[in-house]
PDB file of C-alpha atoms in Angstrom:
ATOM      1  CA  THR N   1       3.552 -15.044  23.071  1.00  0.00           C
ATOM      2  CA  PRO N   2       7.196 -15.151  21.916  1.00  0.00           C
ATOM      3  CA  SER N   3       8.191 -12.306  19.616  1.00  0.00           C
ATOM      4  CA  VAL N   4      10.283 -12.258  16.438  1.00  0.00           C
ATOM      5  CA  ARG N   5      12.123  -9.228  15.066  1.00  0.00           C
ATOM      6  CA  LEU N   6      13.144  -8.610  11.478  1.00  0.00           C
ATOM      7  CA  LYS N   7      15.673  -5.912  10.574  1.00  0.00           C
ATOM      8  CA  GLY N   8      16.643  -4.485   7.210  1.00  0.00           C
ATOM      9  CA  LEU N   9      13.908  -6.255   5.250  1.00  0.00           C
ATOM     10  CA  GLN N  10      14.016  -5.495   1.505  1.00  0.00           C
ATOM     11  CA  VAL N  11      11.946  -6.487  -1.529  1.00  0.00           C
ATOM     12  CA  THR N  12      13.747  -6.154  -4.851  1.00  0.00           C
ATOM     13  CA  GLU N  13      12.414  -4.043  -7.695  1.00  0.00           C
ATOM     14  CA  ASP N  14      11.226  -5.312 -11.071  1.00  0.00           C
ATOM     15  CA  PRO N  15      14.383  -4.867 -13.224  1.00  0.00           C
ATOM     16  CA  LYS N  16      12.287  -3.023 -15.836  1.00  0.00           C
ATOM     17  CA  PHE N  17      11.861  -0.151 -13.371  1.00  0.00           C
ATOM     18  CA  GLY N  18      15.309   0.107 -11.802  1.00  0.00           C
ATOM     19  CA  THR N  19      17.762  -1.413  -9.361  1.00  0.00           C
ATOM     20  CA  GLN N  20      16.733   0.307  -6.125  1.00  0.00           C
ATOM     21  CA  PRO N  21      14.663  -1.795  -3.672  1.00  0.00           C
ATOM     22  CA  PHE N  22      10.907  -1.673  -4.169  1.00  0.00           C
ATOM     23  CA  LEU N  23      10.317  -1.913  -0.409  1.00  0.00           C
ATOM     24  CA  VAL N  24      12.549  -1.348   2.603  1.00  0.00           C
ATOM     25  CA  VAL N  25      11.404  -1.908   6.200  1.00  0.00           C
ATOM     26  CA  GLU N  26      13.613  -0.666   9.033  1.00  0.00           C
ATOM     27  CA  GLU N  27      12.195  -3.169  11.519  1.00  0.00           C
ATOM     28  CA  GLY N  28       9.353  -5.657  11.692  1.00  0.00           C
ATOM     29  CA  ARG N  29       7.933  -7.342  14.788  1.00  0.00           C
ATOM     30  CA  PHE N  30       5.370 -10.073  15.301  1.00  0.00           C
ATOM     31  CA  ARG N  31       4.292 -12.477  18.019  1.00  0.00           C
ATOM     32  CA  ILE N  32       3.363 -16.152  17.752  1.00  0.00           C
ATOM     33  CA  ARG N  33       0.509 -17.662  19.751  1.00  0.00           C
ATOM     34  CA  LEU N  34       1.765 -20.776  21.522  1.00  0.00           C
ATOM     35  CA  ARG N  35      -1.404 -22.803  22.079  1.00  0.00           C
ATOM     36  CA  PRO N  36      -2.292 -23.223  18.359  1.00  0.00           C
ATOM     37  CA  LEU N  37       1.217 -24.630  17.739  1.00  0.00           C
ATOM     38  CA  PHE N  38       0.271 -27.777  19.666  1.00  0.00           C
ATOM     39  CA  SER N  39      -2.537 -28.310  17.131  1.00  0.00           C
ATOM     40  CA  GLY N  40      -0.252 -27.809  14.151  1.00  0.00           C
ATOM     41  CA  ARG N  41      -1.388 -24.232  13.424  1.00  0.00           C
ATOM     42  CA  VAL N  42       0.736 -21.093  13.219  1.00  0.00           C
ATOM     43  CA  GLU N  43      -1.186 -18.025  14.369  1.00  0.00           C
ATOM     44  CA  LEU N  44       0.488 -14.632  14.486  1.00  0.00           C
ATOM     45  CA  THR N  45      -0.794 -11.642  16.421  1.00  0.00           C
ATOM     46  CA  GLU N  46      -0.200  -8.097  15.155  1.00  0.00           C
ATOM     47  CA  LEU N  47       2.666  -7.661  12.714  1.00  0.00           C
ATOM     48  CA  THR N  48       4.188  -4.176  13.051  1.00  0.00           C
ATOM     49  CA  LEU N  49       6.349  -2.696  10.300  1.00  0.00           C
ATOM     50  CA  ASP N  50       8.330   0.347  11.440  1.00  0.00           C
ATOM     51  CA  LYS N  51       9.291   2.977   8.868  1.00  0.00           C
ATOM     52  CA  PRO N  52       8.440   1.046   5.698  1.00  0.00           C
ATOM     53  CA  ARG N  53       9.577   2.793   2.514  1.00  0.00           C
ATOM     54  CA  VAL N  54       8.002   1.852  -0.812  1.00  0.00           C
ATOM     55  CA  GLN N  55       8.529   3.317  -4.273  1.00  0.00           C
ATOM     56  CA  ILE N  56       5.646   3.211  -6.786  1.00  0.00           C
ATOM     57  CA  ILE N  57       6.761   3.899 -10.351  1.00  0.00           C
ATOM     58  CA  ASP N  58       4.766   4.661 -13.506  1.00  0.00           C
ATOM     59  CA  ASP N  59       6.967   4.290 -16.581  1.00  0.00           C
ATOM     60  CA  GLY N  60       5.009   7.021 -18.389  1.00  0.00           C
ATOM     61  CA  ALA N  61       3.137   4.528 -20.573  1.00  0.00           C
ATOM     62  CA  GLY N  62       0.651   3.501 -17.900  1.00  0.00           C
ATOM     63  CA  HIS N  63       2.674   0.542 -16.592  1.00  0.00           C
ATOM     64  CA  LEU N  64       3.150   0.409 -12.798  1.00  0.00           C
ATOM     65  CA  ASN N  65       5.831  -1.539 -10.977  1.00  0.00           C
ATOM     66  CA  VAL N  66       3.217  -2.827  -8.486  1.00  0.00           C
ATOM     67  CA  ALA N  67       1.304  -4.491 -11.341  1.00  0.00           C
ATOM     68  CA  SER N  68       3.751  -7.412 -11.400  1.00  0.00           C
ATOM     69  CA  LEU N  69       3.570  -8.140  -7.666  1.00  0.00           C
ATOM     70  CA  GLY N  70       1.781 -11.358  -6.734  1.00  0.00           C
ATOM     71  CA  PRO N  71       1.862 -15.006  -7.754  1.00  0.00           C
ATOM     72  CA  THR N  72       0.964 -14.283 -11.392  1.00  0.00           C
ATOM     73  CA  ALA N  73       0.138 -11.356 -13.616  1.00  0.00           C
ATOM     74  CA  SER N  74      -3.159 -10.832 -15.418  1.00  0.00           C
ATOM     75  CA  PRO N  75      -4.321 -13.466 -17.922  1.00  0.00           C
ATOM     76  CA  GLY N  76      -2.469 -13.137 -21.222  1.00  0.00           C
ATOM     77  CA  ARG N  77       0.404 -11.189 -19.661  1.00  0.00           C
ATOM     78  CA  PRO N  78       3.525 -12.961 -18.367  1.00  0.00           C
ATOM     79  CA  ALA N  79       4.545 -12.324 -14.811  1.00  0.00           C
ATOM     80  CA  THR N  80       7.486  -9.928 -14.533  1.00  0.00           C
ATOM     81  CA  ARG N  81       8.495 -11.224 -11.105  1.00  0.00           C
ATOM     82  CA  PRO N  82       9.077 -14.822 -10.017  1.00  0.00           C
ATOM     83  CA  PRO N  83       5.933 -16.642  -8.845  1.00  0.00           C
ATOM     84  CA  ALA N  84       5.488 -16.914  -5.091  1.00  0.00           C
ATOM     85  CA  ALA N  85       6.909 -20.065  -3.574  1.00  0.00           C
ATOM     86  CA  THR N  86       4.431 -22.863  -3.026  1.00  0.00           C
ATOM     87  CA  ALA N  87       4.311 -24.477   0.388  1.00  0.00           C
ATOM     88  CA  PRO N  88       5.378 -28.148   0.339  1.00  0.00           C
ATOM     89  CA  ALA N  89       2.791 -30.855   0.890  1.00  0.00           C
ATOM     90  CA  GLY N  90       1.820 -31.084   4.543  1.00  0.00           C
ATOM     91  CA  ALA N  91       3.182 -27.642   5.374  1.00  0.00           C
ATOM     92  CA  THR N  92       1.219 -25.431   7.743  1.00  0.00           C
ATOM     93  CA  ALA N  93       0.121 -22.015   6.501  1.00  0.00           C
ATOM     94  CA  ALA N  94       0.426 -19.103   8.918  1.00  0.00           C
ATOM     95  CA  THR N  95      -2.457 -16.785   9.708  1.00  0.00           C
ATOM     96  CA  ILE N  96      -2.195 -13.248  11.045  1.00  0.00           C
ATOM     97  CA  SER N  97      -4.791 -11.121  12.788  1.00  0.00           C
ATOM     98  CA  ARG N  98      -3.622  -7.671  11.646  1.00  0.00           C
ATOM     99  CA  VAL N  99      -0.707  -5.700  10.198  1.00  0.00           C
ATOM    100  CA  ARG N 100       0.251  -2.170  11.224  1.00  0.00           C
ATOM    101  CA  LEU N 101       2.456   0.202   9.259  1.00  0.00           C
ATOM    102  CA  LYS N 102       4.032   2.951  11.372  1.00  0.00           C
ATOM    103  CA  ASP N 103       5.676   6.143  10.072  1.00  0.00           C
ATOM    104  CA  GLY N 104       5.752   4.842   6.500  1.00  0.00           C
ATOM    105  CA  VAL N 105       6.573   6.653   3.259  1.00  0.00           C
ATOM    106  CA  ALA N 106       5.265   5.866  -0.237  1.00  0.00           C
ATOM    107  CA  HIS N 107       7.156   7.666  -3.004  1.00  0.00           C
ATOM    108  CA  MET N 108       5.138   7.884  -6.245  1.00  0.00           C
ATOM    109  CA  VAL N 109       7.033   8.699  -9.440  1.00  0.00           C
ATOM    110  CA  ARG N 110       5.812   9.037 -13.024  1.00  0.00           C
ATOM    111  CA  ARG N 111       8.422   9.122 -15.749  1.00  0.00           C
ATOM    112  CA  GLY N 112       8.156  10.293 -19.344  1.00  0.00           C
ATOM    113  CA  ALA N 113       6.785  13.456 -20.913  1.00  0.00           C
ATOM    114  CA  LYS N 114       4.516  14.273 -17.943  1.00  0.00           C
ATOM    115  CA  PRO N 115       6.680  13.552 -14.896  1.00  0.00           C
ATOM    116  CA  LEU N 116       5.214  13.418 -11.419  1.00  0.00           C
ATOM    117  CA  ASP N 117       6.793  13.208  -7.980  1.00  0.00           C
ATOM    118  CA  LEU N 118       4.504  12.783  -4.942  1.00  0.00           C
ATOM    119  CA  ARG N 119       5.021  11.383  -1.463  1.00  0.00           C
ATOM    120  CA  LEU N 120       2.692   9.913   1.106  1.00  0.00           C
ATOM    121  CA  GLU N 121       4.407  10.549   4.428  1.00  0.00           C
ATOM    122  CA  ALA N 122       3.680   9.759   8.083  1.00  0.00           C
ATOM    123  CA  ILE N 123       1.666   6.709   7.005  1.00  0.00           C
ATOM    124  CA  ASP N 124      -0.067   5.039   9.961  1.00  0.00           C
ATOM    125  CA  LEU N 125      -2.162   2.187   8.594  1.00  0.00           C
ATOM    126  CA  MET N 126      -3.917  -0.847  10.083  1.00  0.00           C
ATOM    127  CA  VAL N 127      -4.630  -3.807   7.799  1.00  0.00           C
ATOM    128  CA  ARG N 128      -6.961  -6.644   8.853  1.00  0.00           C
ATOM    129  CA  PRO N 129      -6.971  -9.673   6.544  1.00  0.00           C
ATOM    130  CA  ALA N 130     -10.025 -11.913   6.170  1.00  0.00           C
ATOM    131  CA  GLY N 131      -9.469 -14.544   3.500  1.00  0.00           C
ATOM    132  CA  ASP N 132      -8.638 -12.779   0.234  1.00  0.00           C
ATOM    133  CA  THR N 133     -10.099  -9.452   1.454  1.00  0.00           C
ATOM    134  CA  PHE N 134      -8.185  -6.835   3.422  1.00  0.00           C
ATOM    135  CA  ALA N 135      -9.799  -4.065   5.466  1.00  0.00           C
ATOM    136  CA  LEU N 136      -7.704  -0.918   5.887  1.00  0.00           C
ATOM    137  CA  GLU N 137      -7.940   2.211   8.013  1.00  0.00           C
ATOM    138  CA  GLY N 138      -5.489   4.929   8.893  1.00  0.00           C
ATOM    139  CA  ALA N 139      -4.042   8.256   7.802  1.00  0.00           C
ATOM    140  CA  ALA N 140      -1.172   9.793   5.844  1.00  0.00           C
ATOM    141  CA  ARG N 141       0.069  13.197   4.645  1.00  0.00           C
ATOM    142  CA  LEU N 142       0.380  13.981   0.933  1.00  0.00           C
ATOM    143  CA  GLU N 143       3.308  16.152  -0.140  1.00  0.00           C
ATOM    144  CA  PRO N 144       3.666  18.612  -1.716  1.00  0.00           C
ATOM    145  CA  GLY N 145       0.646  20.403  -0.315  1.00  0.00           C
ATOM    146  CA  GLY N 146       0.492  19.053   3.243  1.00  0.00           C
ATOM    147  CA  LEU N 147      -2.864  17.339   2.673  1.00  0.00           C
ATOM    148  CA  THR N 148      -4.070  14.998   5.419  1.00  0.00           C
ATOM    149  CA  LEU N 149      -5.728  11.861   4.000  1.00  0.00           C
ATOM    150  CA  THR N 150      -7.800   9.646   6.304  1.00  0.00           C
ATOM    151  CA  LEU N 151      -8.896   6.194   5.105  1.00  0.00           C
ATOM    152  CA  SER N 152     -12.105   4.515   6.250  1.00  0.00           C
ATOM    153  CA  GLN N 153     -14.474   1.864   4.888  1.00  0.00           C
ATOM    154  CA  THR N 154     -11.589   0.628   2.776  1.00  0.00           C
ATOM    155  CA  THR N 155     -11.323  -2.877   1.314  1.00  0.00           C
ATOM    156  CA  LEU N 156      -8.798  -4.454  -1.017  1.00  0.00           C
ATOM    157  CA  GLN N 157      -9.522  -7.850  -2.556  1.00  0.00           C
ATOM    158  CA  LEU N 158      -6.706 -10.074  -3.777  1.00  0.00           C
ATOM    159  CA  PRO N 159      -8.035 -13.416  -5.086  1.00  0.00           C
ATOM    160  CA  PRO N 160      -5.458 -16.225  -5.414  1.00  0.00           C
ATOM    161  CA  GLY N 161      -3.571 -16.147  -8.685  1.00  0.00           C
ATOM    162  CA  HIS N 162      -4.048 -12.414  -9.307  1.00  0.00           C
ATOM    163  CA  ALA N 163      -1.388  -9.722  -9.334  1.00  0.00           C
ATOM    164  CA  LEU N 164      -1.588  -6.832  -6.887  1.00  0.00           C
ATOM    165  CA  GLY N 165      -2.149  -4.327  -9.672  1.00  0.00           C
ATOM    166  CA  ASP N 166      -5.417  -6.056 -10.588  1.00  0.00           C
ATOM    167  CA  ALA N 167      -6.805  -6.057  -7.027  1.00  0.00           C
ATOM    168  CA  PRO N 168     -10.269  -4.400  -6.746  1.00  0.00           C
ATOM    169  CA  LEU N 169     -10.225  -1.384  -4.423  1.00  0.00           C
ATOM    170  CA  ARG N 170     -12.996   0.378  -2.507  1.00  0.00           C
ATOM    171  CA  ALA N 171     -12.202   3.269  -0.178  1.00  0.00           C
ATOM    172  CA  THR N 172     -13.503   6.422   1.454  1.00  0.00           C
ATOM    173  CA  VAL N 173     -10.864   9.137   1.844  1.00  0.00           C
ATOM    174  CA  ALA N 174     -11.366  12.292   3.902  1.00  0.00           C
ATOM    175  CA  VAL N 175      -9.191  15.125   2.570  1.00  0.00           C
ATOM    176  CA  LYS N 176      -8.086  18.265   4.406  1.00  0.00           C
ATOM    177  CA  GLY N 177      -5.168  20.566   3.810  1.00  0.00           C
ATOM    178  CA  ALA N 178      -3.634  23.849   2.754  1.00  0.00           C
ATOM    179  CA  ASP N 179      -3.079  23.208  -0.973  1.00  0.00           C
ATOM    180  CA  VAL N 180      -5.097  20.908  -3.220  1.00  0.00           C
ATOM    181  CA  ALA N 181      -2.536  20.995  -6.060  1.00  0.00           C
ATOM    182  CA  GLY N 182      -0.784  17.835  -4.878  1.00  0.00           C
ATOM    183  CA  LEU N 183      -4.057  15.914  -5.002  1.00  0.00           C
ATOM    184  CA  VAL N 184      -5.364  17.044  -8.406  1.00  0.00           C
ATOM    185  CA  THR N 185      -2.061  17.098 -10.316  1.00  0.00           C
ATOM    186  CA  PRO N 186      -2.189  13.354 -11.187  1.00  0.00           C
ATOM    187  CA  PHE N 187      -5.700  13.723 -12.675  1.00  0.00           C
ATOM    188  CA  LEU N 188      -5.587  17.022 -14.581  1.00  0.00           C
ATOM    189  CA  ALA N 189      -3.794  17.445 -17.889  1.00  0.00           C
ATOM    190  CA  THR N 190      -2.989  21.118 -17.173  1.00  0.00           C
ATOM    191  CA  PRO N 191      -3.196  21.534 -13.383  1.00  0.00           C
ATOM    192  CA  ALA N 192      -3.748  25.105 -12.243  1.00  0.00           C
ATOM    193  CA  LEU N 193      -5.833  24.556  -9.118  1.00  0.00           C
ATOM    194  CA  HIS N 194      -4.431  25.719  -5.787  1.00  0.00           C
ATOM    195  CA  GLY N 195      -5.698  26.579  -2.320  1.00  0.00           C
ATOM    196  CA  PRO N 196      -7.082  25.053   0.896  1.00  0.00           C
ATOM    197  CA  VAL N 197      -9.445  22.112   0.497  1.00  0.00           C
ATOM    198  CA  GLN N 198     -11.665  19.854   2.575  1.00  0.00           C
ATOM    199  CA  GLY N 199     -13.970  17.033   1.516  1.00  0.00           C
ATOM    200  CA  THR N 200     -14.445  13.325   0.889  1.00  0.00           C
ATOM    201  CA  LEU N 201     -13.538  11.121  -2.059  1.00  0.00           C
ATOM    202  CA  ARG N 202     -14.760   7.599  -2.837  1.00  0.00           C
ATOM    203  CA  LEU N 203     -12.228   5.422  -4.627  1.00  0.00           C
ATOM    204  CA  ALA N 204     -13.024   2.429  -6.818  1.00  0.00           C
ATOM    205  CA  GLY N 205     -11.381   0.481  -9.643  1.00  0.00           C
ATOM    206  CA  THR N 206      -8.110  -1.378  -9.129  1.00  0.00           C
ATOM    207  CA  ILE N 207      -4.686  -0.577  -7.704  1.00  0.00           C
ATOM    208  CA  SER N 208      -3.298   0.030 -11.207  1.00  0.00           C
ATOM    209  CA  HIS N 209      -6.350   1.962 -12.469  1.00  0.00           C
ATOM    210  CA  PRO N 210      -8.179   3.683  -9.594  1.00  0.00           C
ATOM    211  CA  THR N 211     -11.101   6.072 -10.033  1.00  0.00           C
ATOM    212  CA  ALA N 212     -12.286   8.790  -7.647  1.00  0.00           C
ATOM    213  CA  GLN N 213     -15.466  10.767  -7.155  1.00  0.00           C
ATOM    214  CA  GLY N 214     -16.824  12.904  -4.356  1.00  0.00           C
ATOM    215  CA  GLU N 215     -17.095  16.458  -3.128  1.00  0.00           C
ATOM    216  CA  LEU N 216     -14.313  18.901  -2.292  1.00  0.00           C
ATOM    217  CA  ALA N 217     -14.799  22.383  -0.855  1.00  0.00           C
ATOM    218  CA  PHE N 218     -12.252  25.084  -1.648  1.00  0.00           C
ATOM    219  CA  SER N 219     -11.573  28.377   0.087  1.00  0.00           C
ATOM    220  CA  ALA N 220      -9.598  31.385  -1.035  1.00  0.00           C
TER     221      ALA N 220
END
């Protein structure tokens, strides 16, 4: 299987949120299966993205920069980014078995009267696509607080013609760490909760509007 390397990959930001890149990948690698090529199919094995860096921004009014990713935005709302290119007639679509993110960082920023600055670091994530559904598993560290988050039983559905922000999400997240403040700050109006924590959360909703429920155990 011949391999292809990509270096310095960048995805531009929605101009409404700034001029810095939305996504930067230090290096990407994938392999192409040769036999399917003789049948007119392009099949890729694992795509590995080394040190991806993504910035997720909330403008303070509940609008996320990720909401405009995808071929179109939600019905009744114009797309804020150009629609994805359409393959020409007769073109062959590529399929991929899995995608792995290694040593990634997601920087989450909320602007406005209630600013927020969180980071998901040391992201190691495996994504397995199956049609318009993606299965995810992996782990990351939430800072500040040093909380370890482990994903399992996680699915993300992205039907054709829908923006990423509207994608339905289902996930189970195991939480363990020295200070819960970093986890609860986004959800409490006046956060004052600190200390070691361990437990499990079940996420639902969409990328733009997730919900969480579960049990967390705290210790002094």
